Amino acid sequence: MAAAKLGFAAVLQSHLDAVGAANDLPVVVCGMAGARQGWVEAGYIDTPAHLAFILERAVPVPGQSRDIRILPGIAQRNPKAPDVMRGEETQLLGALGIDAAGEAVVCIPGTHSKWARVSGGTVERFATFMTGELFSVVSRETILSHAVTGADEAEDTEAFKSAVVAAFETPALAANLLFRVRSSQLLYGGSPSSAREKISGTLIGLELAAGLAGDQSSSGITLVASGRLQGLYRLAFDTLSVAVQSIDAEEAVRRGLSMAAEAIWTL
């Protein structure tokens, strides 16, 4: 939204100038720049979507002095489970490779977390969970905002882990589990930081209850995350005794963009 106000071309050029990029250097872009309200709409590839299709259908940006391509997202046109992703497809590409053998279940935490099942380099299906956005709304706009007021950086690992387990085992009690964060604090005490960890653990536990409900890959979960989110999700998976291998989210998107660039300009 900020780039749209400033001008996508101007924003991109400022970054290119900062790294001393040549005037004829081509550029590949992923994410919301390709959304309907973005720079140029890049559309979607429908599931089942082979990751190679993303590279083949990159959309050029017209009227530019350099060659700029925007990668498309992936759409799941299932009336019972409609879904879209934009940007995460590039992370999948970087994390798994274009022709990844075997099957993988990939969890990409964030404001809108994605869970994708990939088989032989093809995204068969995926689901989005508004975990990060719900955490923001619940902790700021509901009665639970009182519970977390004054929270510092202290981490209450046990509170987080117990909340993950409770939500994972009884997801139908989601609304009740969240209210218990406040009632427990009023009746038995507890720090704002502990309340924050309970809210986080509850919401992540709910996500894992759904994400782990189907058939799982024999190799466990591939977690594509970085920073605090990587630590929280890794702890949640460990608490539930779920095997997981971690890939840094920033590294995954850089690798995915690099693969895309190499493929696009050698086609």
PDB file of N, CA, C and O in Angstrom, residues 137-162:
ATOM      1  N   VAL A 137      -5.383  -8.780  16.707  1.00  0.00           N
ATOM      2  CA  VAL A 137      -6.717  -8.273  17.033  1.00  0.00           C
ATOM      3  C   VAL A 137      -7.119  -8.655  18.455  1.00  0.00           C
ATOM      4  O   VAL A 137      -7.586  -7.816  19.230  1.00  0.00           O
ATOM      5  N   VAL A 138      -6.928  -9.933  18.805  1.00  0.00           N
ATOM      6  CA  VAL A 138      -7.342 -10.412  20.126  1.00  0.00           C
ATOM      7  C   VAL A 138      -6.583  -9.698  21.243  1.00  0.00           C
ATOM      8  O   VAL A 138      -7.158  -9.325  22.276  1.00  0.00           O
ATOM      9  N   SER A 139      -5.295  -9.496  21.040  1.00  0.00           N
ATOM     10  CA  SER A 139      -4.481  -8.902  22.102  1.00  0.00           C
ATOM     11  C   SER A 139      -4.608  -7.377  22.171  1.00  0.00           C
ATOM     12  O   SER A 139      -4.210  -6.770  23.173  1.00  0.00           O
ATOM     13  N   ARG A 140      -5.197  -6.781  21.150  1.00  0.00           N
ATOM     14  CA  ARG A 140      -5.306  -5.316  21.139  1.00  0.00           C
ATOM     15  C   ARG A 140      -6.735  -4.805  21.220  1.00  0.00           C
ATOM     16  O   ARG A 140      -6.986  -3.719  21.753  1.00  0.00           O
ATOM     17  N   GLU A 141      -7.688  -5.565  20.669  1.00  0.00           N
ATOM     18  CA  GLU A 141      -9.044  -5.043  20.504  1.00  0.00           C
ATOM     19  C   GLU A 141     -10.095  -5.758  21.339  1.00  0.00           C
ATOM     20  O   GLU A 141     -11.280  -5.470  21.205  1.00  0.00           O
ATOM     21  N   THR A 142      -9.705  -6.707  22.184  1.00  0.00           N
ATOM     22  CA  THR A 142     -10.676  -7.419  23.013  1.00  0.00           C
ATOM     23  C   THR A 142     -10.352  -7.214  24.484  1.00  0.00           C
ATOM     24  O   THR A 142      -9.389  -6.527  24.837  1.00  0.00           O
ATOM     25  N   ILE A 143     -11.147  -7.854  25.335  1.00  0.00           N
ATOM     26  CA  ILE A 143     -10.925  -7.738  26.780  1.00  0.00           C
ATOM     27  C   ILE A 143      -9.536  -8.235  27.178  1.00  0.00           C
ATOM     28  O   ILE A 143      -8.990  -7.836  28.213  1.00  0.00           O
ATOM     29  N   LEU A 144      -8.948  -9.091  26.338  1.00  0.00           N
ATOM     30  CA  LEU A 144      -7.619  -9.616  26.648  1.00  0.00           C
ATOM     31  C   LEU A 144      -6.528  -8.552  26.531  1.00  0.00           C
ATOM     32  O   LEU A 144      -5.400  -8.786  26.947  1.00  0.00           O
ATOM     33  N   SER A 145      -6.875  -7.397  25.962  1.00  0.00           N
ATOM     34  CA  SER A 145      -5.882  -6.314  25.911  1.00  0.00           C
ATOM     35  C   SER A 145      -5.484  -5.890  27.323  1.00  0.00           C
ATOM     36  O   SER A 145      -4.342  -5.480  27.565  1.00  0.00           O
ATOM     37  N   HIS A 146      -6.431  -6.015  28.286  1.00  0.00           N
ATOM     38  CA  HIS A 146      -6.114  -5.683  29.679  1.00  0.00           C
ATOM     39  C   HIS A 146      -5.123  -6.683  30.263  1.00  0.00           C
ATOM     40  O   HIS A 146      -4.286  -6.332  31.094  1.00  0.00           O
ATOM     41  N   ALA A 147      -5.232  -7.934  29.807  1.00  0.00           N
ATOM     42  CA  ALA A 147      -4.366  -8.981  30.353  1.00  0.00           C
ATOM     43  C   ALA A 147      -2.914  -8.811  29.925  1.00  0.00           C
ATOM     44  O   ALA A 147      -2.001  -9.207  30.655  1.00  0.00           O
ATOM     45  N   VAL A 148      -2.685  -8.225  28.757  1.00  0.00           N
ATOM     46  CA  VAL A 148      -1.318  -8.125  28.235  1.00  0.00           C
ATOM     47  C   VAL A 148      -0.735  -6.719  28.366  1.00  0.00           C
ATOM     48  O   VAL A 148       0.411  -6.488  27.978  1.00  0.00           O
ATOM     49  N   THR A 149      -1.508  -5.786  28.917  1.00  0.00           N
ATOM     50  CA  THR A 149      -0.990  -4.423  29.094  1.00  0.00           C
ATOM     51  C   THR A 149       0.253  -4.425  29.975  1.00  0.00           C
ATOM     52  O   THR A 149       0.238  -4.971  31.084  1.00  0.00           O
ATOM     53  N   GLY A 150       1.319  -3.851  29.479  1.00  0.00           N
ATOM     54  CA  GLY A 150       2.571  -3.794  30.234  1.00  0.00           C
ATOM     55  C   GLY A 150       3.477  -4.984  30.030  1.00  0.00           C
ATOM     56  O   GLY A 150       4.494  -5.113  30.715  1.00  0.00           O
ATOM     57  N   ALA A 151       3.121  -5.863  29.080  1.00  0.00           N
ATOM     58  CA  ALA A 151       3.966  -7.048  28.825  1.00  0.00           C
ATOM     59  C   ALA A 151       5.345  -6.620  28.345  1.00  0.00           C
ATOM     60  O   ALA A 151       5.481  -5.712  27.527  1.00  0.00           O
ATOM     61  N   ASP A 152       6.373  -7.277  28.887  1.00  0.00           N
ATOM     62  CA  ASP A 152       7.740  -6.990  28.459  1.00  0.00           C
ATOM     63  C   ASP A 152       8.238  -8.135  27.579  1.00  0.00           C
ATOM     64  O   ASP A 152       7.458  -8.958  27.105  1.00  0.00           O
ATOM     65  N   GLU A 153       9.530  -8.191  27.369  1.00  0.00           N
ATOM     66  CA  GLU A 153      10.095  -9.195  26.468  1.00  0.00           C
ATOM     67  C   GLU A 153      10.295 -10.556  27.125  1.00  0.00           C
ATOM     68  O   GLU A 153      10.736 -11.502  26.474  1.00  0.00           O
ATOM     69  N   ALA A 154       9.966 -10.659  28.399  1.00  0.00           N
ATOM     70  CA  ALA A 154      10.147 -11.931  29.107  1.00  0.00           C
ATOM     71  C   ALA A 154       9.289 -13.022  28.483  1.00  0.00           C
ATOM     72  O   ALA A 154       8.129 -12.781  28.103  1.00  0.00           O
ATOM     73  N   GLU A 155       9.860 -14.211  28.338  1.00  0.00           N
ATOM     74  CA  GLU A 155       9.143 -15.327  27.739  1.00  0.00           C
ATOM     75  C   GLU A 155       8.765 -16.343  28.811  1.00  0.00           C
ATOM     76  O   GLU A 155       9.594 -16.695  29.657  1.00  0.00           O
ATOM     77  N   ASP A 156       7.508 -16.784  28.776  1.00  0.00           N
ATOM     78  CA  ASP A 156       7.038 -17.811  29.695  1.00  0.00           C
ATOM     79  C   ASP A 156       6.824 -19.077  28.873  1.00  0.00           C
ATOM     80  O   ASP A 156       5.738 -19.327  28.360  1.00  0.00           O
ATOM     81  N   THR A 157       7.879 -19.855  28.752  1.00  0.00           N
ATOM     82  CA  THR A 157       7.841 -21.041  27.898  1.00  0.00           C
ATOM     83  C   THR A 157       6.797 -22.047  28.353  1.00  0.00           C
ATOM     84  O   THR A 157       6.082 -22.626  27.521  1.00  0.00           O
ATOM     85  N   GLU A 158       6.674 -22.253  29.641  1.00  0.00           N
ATOM     86  CA  GLU A 158       5.718 -23.239  30.142  1.00  0.00           C
ATOM     87  C   GLU A 158       4.284 -22.810  29.864  1.00  0.00           C
ATOM     88  O   GLU A 158       3.432 -23.649  29.539  1.00  0.00           O
ATOM     89  N   ALA A 159       3.999 -21.526  30.004  1.00  0.00           N
ATOM     90  CA  ALA A 159       2.647 -21.033  29.709  1.00  0.00           C
ATOM     91  C   ALA A 159       2.320 -21.230  28.230  1.00  0.00           C
ATOM     92  O   ALA A 159       1.200 -21.641  27.880  1.00  0.00           O
ATOM     93  N   PHE A 160       3.285 -20.963  27.391  1.00  0.00           N
ATOM     94  CA  PHE A 160       3.088 -21.144  25.949  1.00  0.00           C
ATOM     95  C   PHE A 160       2.836 -22.609  25.625  1.00  0.00           C
ATOM     96  O   PHE A 160       1.886 -22.950  24.912  1.00  0.00           O
ATOM     97  N   LYS A 161       3.665 -23.493  26.146  1.00  0.00           N
ATOM     98  CA  LYS A 161       3.554 -24.917  25.837  1.00  0.00           C
ATOM     99  C   LYS A 161       2.232 -25.498  26.331  1.00  0.00           C
ATOM    100  O   LYS A 161       1.569 -26.276  25.626  1.00  0.00           O
ATOM    101  N   SER A 162       1.808 -25.139  27.531  1.00  0.00           N
ATOM    102  CA  SER A 162       0.548 -25.667  28.061  1.00  0.00           C
ATOM    103  C   SER A 162      -0.632 -25.163  27.244  1.00  0.00           C
ATOM    104  O   SER A 162      -1.608 -25.908  27.032  1.00  0.00           O
TER     105      SER A 162
END
